[in-house]
PDB file of C-alpha atoms in Angstrom:
ATOM      1  CA  LEU A   5      -0.063  -0.214   0.033  1.00 67.00           C
ATOM      2  CA  GLN A   6       1.494   3.618  -0.739  1.00 75.00           C
ATOM      3  CA  LEU A   7       0.133   5.437   2.574  1.00 75.00           C
ATOM      4  CA  ASP A   8       1.200   8.654   0.623  1.00 79.00           C
ATOM      5  CA  ALA A   9      -0.748   8.407  -2.706  1.00 83.00           C
ATOM      6  CA  PRO A  10      -2.456  12.125  -2.196  1.00 89.00           C
ATOM      7  CA  GLY A  11      -5.861  10.972  -1.722  1.00 90.00           C
ATOM      8  CA  ALA A  12      -5.736   7.495  -0.682  1.00 89.00           C
ATOM      9  CA  TYR A  13      -5.421   7.446   3.129  1.00 90.00           C
ATOM     10  CA  ARG A  14      -5.668   9.787   5.818  1.00 91.00           C
ATOM     11  CA  CYS A  15      -3.266   9.892   8.834  1.00 89.00           C
ATOM     12  CA  LEU A  16      -6.309   8.955  11.875  1.00 88.00           C
ATOM     13  CA  GLY A  17      -3.397   9.502  14.907  1.00 89.00           C
ATOM     14  CA  ARG A  18      -1.183   7.361  16.489  1.00 91.00           C
ATOM     15  CA  VAL A  19      -1.527   4.570  19.100  1.00 92.00           C
ATOM     16  CA  LYS A  20      -0.048   4.784  22.111  1.00 92.00           C
ATOM     17  CA  GLU A  21       3.747   3.635  22.462  1.00 93.00           C
ATOM     18  CA  ARG A  22       4.833   0.441  23.824  1.00 91.00           C
ATOM     19  CA  LEU A  23       7.786  -0.556  25.565  1.00 89.00           C
ATOM     20  CA  VAL A  24       8.283  -4.387  24.599  1.00 87.00           C
ATOM     21  CA  PRO A  25      10.661  -6.539  26.603  1.00 83.00           C
ATOM     22  CA  ARG A  26      13.411  -7.792  23.581  1.00 77.00           C
ATOM     23  CA  GLY A  27      14.575 -11.472  23.372  1.00 70.00           C
ATOM     24  CA  ARG A  28      17.323 -10.856  26.456  1.00 67.00           C
ATOM     25  CA  LYS A  29      16.899 -10.419  29.950  1.00 67.00           C
ATOM     26  CA  GLU A  30      20.372  -8.679  30.101  1.00 65.00           C
ATOM     27  CA  ASP A  31      19.821  -6.775  27.414  1.00 64.00           C
ATOM     28  CA  SER A  32      16.681  -4.354  29.126  1.00 69.00           C
ATOM     29  CA  ARG A  33      16.717  -1.754  26.844  1.00 78.00           C
ATOM     30  CA  GLY A  34      13.499  -2.738  25.153  1.00 85.00           C
ATOM     31  CA  LEU A  35      11.822  -2.126  22.134  1.00 88.00           C
ATOM     32  CA  VAL A  36       9.757   0.858  21.325  1.00 91.00           C
ATOM     33  CA  VAL A  37       6.314  -0.390  19.052  1.00 93.00           C
ATOM     34  CA  ALA A  38       4.734   3.223  17.989  1.00 93.00           C
ATOM     35  CA  CYS A  39       1.617   2.404  15.797  1.00 92.00           C
ATOM     36  CA  GLN A  40      -0.040   5.062  12.791  1.00 91.00           C
ATOM     37  CA  VAL A  41      -3.823   4.393  12.483  1.00 89.00           C
ATOM     38  CA  TYR A  42      -4.628   5.540   8.247  1.00 88.00           C
ATOM     39  CA  GLU A  43      -8.226   4.992   6.884  1.00 88.00           C
ATOM     40  CA  GLN A  44      -8.378   3.994   3.671  1.00 87.00           C
ATOM     41  CA  LEU A  45     -10.253   6.364   1.042  1.00 91.00           C
ATOM     42  CA  ILE A  46      -9.652   3.988  -2.134  1.00 87.00           C
ATOM     43  CA  ALA A  47     -10.501   0.849  -3.136  1.00 84.00           C
ATOM     44  CA  GLU A  48      -7.362  -0.613  -3.214  1.00 79.00           C
ATOM     45  CA  ALA A  49      -5.383  -4.154  -2.984  1.00 78.00           C
ATOM     46  CA  PRO A  50      -2.427  -4.775  -2.092  1.00 76.00           C
ATOM     47  CA  ARG A  51      -0.350  -5.739  -5.541  1.00 74.00           C
ATOM     48  CA  HIS A  52       2.477  -7.361  -4.300  1.00 81.00           C
ATOM     49  CA  LEU A  53       3.236  -8.890  -0.569  1.00 86.00           C
ATOM     50  CA  GLN A  54       6.377  -9.017   0.912  1.00 85.00           C
ATOM     51  CA  GLN A  55       6.712 -12.907   1.889  1.00 87.00           C
ATOM     52  CA  SER A  56       9.943 -12.395   4.197  1.00 89.00           C
ATOM     53  CA  GLU A  57       7.572 -10.292   5.918  1.00 88.00           C
ATOM     54  CA  VAL A  58       4.343 -11.066   5.992  1.00 89.00           C
ATOM     55  CA  GLY A  59       2.407 -14.570   4.271  1.00 91.00           C
ATOM     56  CA  ALA A  60      -1.501 -13.333   3.869  1.00 92.00           C
ATOM     57  CA  CYS A  61      -3.087 -10.297   4.416  1.00 91.00           C
ATOM     58  CA  GLY A  62      -6.760  -8.795   4.243  1.00 89.00           C
ATOM     59  CA  TRP A  63      -9.645  -6.541   5.960  1.00 87.00           C
ATOM     60  CA  VAL A  64     -11.722  -6.952   9.011  1.00 89.00           C
ATOM     61  CA  PRO A  65     -15.037  -4.833   9.966  1.00 88.00           C
ATOM     62  CA  LEU A  66     -14.218  -2.962  13.024  1.00 87.00           C
ATOM     63  CA  ARG A  67     -17.653  -4.405  14.210  1.00 89.00           C
ATOM     64  CA  ALA A  68     -16.478  -7.788  13.964  1.00 90.00           C
ATOM     65  CA  LEU A  69     -14.108  -6.064  17.194  1.00 92.00           C
ATOM     66  CA  GLN A  70     -16.905  -3.978  18.828  1.00 90.00           C
ATOM     67  CA  ASP A  71     -18.597  -6.951  20.314  1.00 82.00           C
ATOM     68  CA  CYS A  72     -16.287  -9.964  20.252  1.00 79.00           C
ATOM     69  CA  CYS A  73     -15.070 -11.238  23.695  1.00 83.00           C
ATOM     70  CA  ALA A  74     -11.706 -13.267  23.379  1.00 90.00           C
ATOM     71  CA  GLU A  75     -11.169 -17.498  23.467  1.00 91.00           C
ATOM     72  CA  PRO A  76      -7.749 -19.101  24.250  1.00 91.00           C
ATOM     73  CA  LEU A  77      -5.492 -19.137  22.166  1.00 90.00           C
ATOM     74  CA  ARG A  78      -4.820 -23.238  20.810  1.00 86.00           C
ATOM     75  CA  TRP A  79      -1.875 -22.531  18.698  1.00 79.00           C
ATOM     76  CA  GLY A  80       0.034 -26.566  19.299  1.00 69.00           C
ATOM     77  CA  SER A  81      -2.570 -29.766  18.348  1.00 70.00           C
ATOM     78  CA  GLY A  82      -2.759 -32.733  20.273  1.00 68.00           C
ATOM     79  CA  SER A  83      -0.931 -33.850  23.067  1.00 71.00           C
ATOM     80  CA  SER A  84       1.959 -30.907  21.342  1.00 76.00           C
ATOM     81  CA  ARG A  85       1.486 -27.649  23.570  1.00 82.00           C
ATOM     82  CA  SER A  86       2.434 -24.331  22.972  1.00 83.00           C
ATOM     83  CA  PRO A  87       3.617 -22.075  25.304  1.00 86.00           C
ATOM     84  CA  TRP A  88       0.903 -19.129  23.963  1.00 84.00           C
ATOM     85  CA  ASP A  89      -1.742 -21.348  24.073  1.00 88.00           C
ATOM     86  CA  GLY A  90      -3.995 -20.258  26.589  1.00 89.00           C
ATOM     87  CA  PHE A  91      -3.487 -16.632  25.628  1.00 92.00           C
ATOM     88  CA  PRO A  92      -6.371 -14.287  25.146  1.00 94.00           C
ATOM     89  CA  SER A  93      -7.146 -14.275  21.123  1.00 94.00           C
ATOM     90  CA  VAL A  94      -9.835 -13.883  18.637  1.00 94.00           C
ATOM     91  CA  PRO A  95     -10.085 -15.379  15.354  1.00 93.00           C
ATOM     92  CA  LEU A  96     -11.101 -12.456  12.445  1.00 93.00           C
ATOM     93  CA  PRO A  97     -13.623 -13.260   9.940  1.00 92.00           C
ATOM     94  CA  MET A  98     -11.482 -11.809   6.967  1.00 90.00           C
ATOM     95  CA  ASN A  99     -12.825 -10.324   3.882  1.00 86.00           C
ATOM     96  CA  ASP A 100     -11.047 -10.101   0.684  1.00 87.00           C
ATOM     97  CA  VAL A 101      -8.061 -12.164   1.709  1.00 92.00           C
ATOM     98  CA  TYR A 102      -4.618 -11.783  -0.288  1.00 91.00           C
ATOM     99  CA  THR A 103      -1.635 -14.322  -0.018  1.00 93.00           C
ATOM    100  CA  VAL A 104       2.088 -14.867  -0.992  1.00 92.00           C
ATOM    101  CA  ASP A 105       2.341 -18.468  -3.425  1.00 90.00           C
ATOM    102  CA  GLY A 106       2.224 -21.565  -1.314  1.00 91.00           C
ATOM    103  CA  ILE A 107      -0.735 -20.122   1.156  1.00 92.00           C
ATOM    104  CA  SER A 108      -4.094 -20.727   0.373  1.00 93.00           C
ATOM    105  CA  GLN A 109      -7.104 -18.944   0.790  1.00 90.00           C
ATOM    106  CA  GLU A 110      -8.282 -21.593   2.879  1.00 92.00           C
ATOM    107  CA  TYR A 111      -5.516 -21.806   5.494  1.00 91.00           C
ATOM    108  CA  ALA A 112      -5.437 -18.103   5.389  1.00 91.00           C
ATOM    109  CA  ARG A 113      -8.695 -17.113   6.282  1.00 90.00           C
ATOM    110  CA  GLU A 114      -8.846 -20.599   9.418  1.00 88.00           C
ATOM    111  CA  HIS A 115      -5.112 -18.857  11.166  1.00 88.00           C
ATOM    112  CA  PHE A 116      -5.817 -14.755  10.788  1.00 91.00           C
ATOM    113  CA  ILE A 117      -5.892 -14.945  15.009  1.00 92.00           C
ATOM    114  CA  LEU A 118      -5.499 -11.721  16.960  1.00 93.00           C
ATOM    115  CA  TRP A 119      -3.676 -12.183  19.853  1.00 93.00           C
ATOM    116  CA  GLY A 120      -0.698 -10.633  21.745  1.00 92.00           C
ATOM    117  CA  LEU A 121       1.197  -7.738  21.127  1.00 92.00           C
ATOM    118  CA  THR A 122      -1.356  -6.860  17.984  1.00 93.00           C
ATOM    119  CA  LEU A 123      -4.724  -8.058  20.406  1.00 95.00           C
ATOM    120  CA  GLY A 124      -3.060  -5.152  23.225  1.00 94.00           C
ATOM    121  CA  ILE A 125      -2.315  -2.532  20.364  1.00 94.00           C
ATOM    122  CA  VAL A 126      -5.986  -2.927  18.296  1.00 94.00           C
ATOM    123  CA  ASN A 127      -7.699  -2.801  22.609  1.00 94.00           C
ATOM    124  CA  ASP A 128      -5.474   0.809  22.953  1.00 93.00           C
ATOM    125  CA  PHE A 129      -7.209   1.756  19.944  1.00 92.00           C
ATOM    126  CA  LEU A 130     -11.094   0.415  20.207  1.00 93.00           C
ATOM    127  CA  LEU A 131     -10.926   2.233  23.858  1.00 93.00           C
ATOM    128  CA  ALA A 132      -9.055   5.343  22.503  1.00 91.00           C
ATOM    129  CA  THR A 133     -11.883   5.936  20.269  1.00 90.00           C
ATOM    130  CA  GLY A 134     -14.352   5.150  22.034  1.00 91.00           C
ATOM    131  CA  LEU A 135     -15.235   2.197  19.878  1.00 91.00           C
ATOM    132  CA  ARG A 136     -15.134  -0.198  22.919  1.00 93.00           C
ATOM    133  CA  GLN A 137     -16.023   0.556  26.362  1.00 93.00           C
ATOM    134  CA  GLY A 138     -13.752  -2.288  28.006  1.00 92.00           C
ATOM    135  CA  ALA A 139     -10.848  -4.738  26.374  1.00 92.00           C
ATOM    136  CA  ILE A 140     -11.198  -7.710  24.498  1.00 93.00           C
ATOM    137  CA  GLU A 141     -10.525  -9.777  27.197  1.00 91.00           C
ATOM    138  CA  LEU A 142     -11.250 -13.568  28.352  1.00 90.00           C
ATOM    139  CA  PRO A 143     -14.232 -13.938  30.032  1.00 82.00           C
ATOM    140  CA  GLY A 144     -13.860 -13.323  34.353  1.00 74.00           C
ATOM    141  CA  ARG A 145      -9.955 -12.877  33.771  1.00 62.00           C
ATOM    142  CA  GLY A 146      -8.100  -9.415  33.315  1.00 55.00           C
ATOM    143  CA  VAL A 147      -7.512  -7.692  29.898  1.00 51.00           C
ATOM    144  CA  ALA A 148      -5.251  -9.372  26.692  1.00 49.00           C
ATOM    145  CA  SER A 149      -2.004  -6.827  27.352  1.00 44.00           C
ATOM    146  CA  SER A 150      -2.276  -7.944  31.046  1.00 42.00           C
ATOM    147  CA  ARG A 151       0.091 -11.496  29.534  1.00 43.00           C
ATOM    148  CA  LEU A 152       2.541  -9.063  27.258  1.00 43.00           C
TER     149      LEU A 152
END
């Protein structure tokens, strides 16, 4: 997407920055994640997905995030468990899915799951804009960003 294309996108603002710990405990600097929010003003599909960055992309209507509730992430299967299993997650009802070679539309649609840092950032956006009154969270538990 060409965010600088005249008349194609409008910058709505920023979501609050987050300081994310780096992989090594001795590295105390962390990584600052700063996200910009854009409104797409024209119908434009991605022309090229950079396979080293992303396997698929698509669109989710905001209304799908306004009334949803998280469910426990189930990344592992059978006896194989993932360390992320149980984290709050939201399966996304994707529209207009675009994939790189080797990833089917069906596979991509089944595996678009909002969780972890990205769920925390989306929660920040939804709460700051008033699109939700409370964070997307697991029923009876704390907010999604509390496990980051």
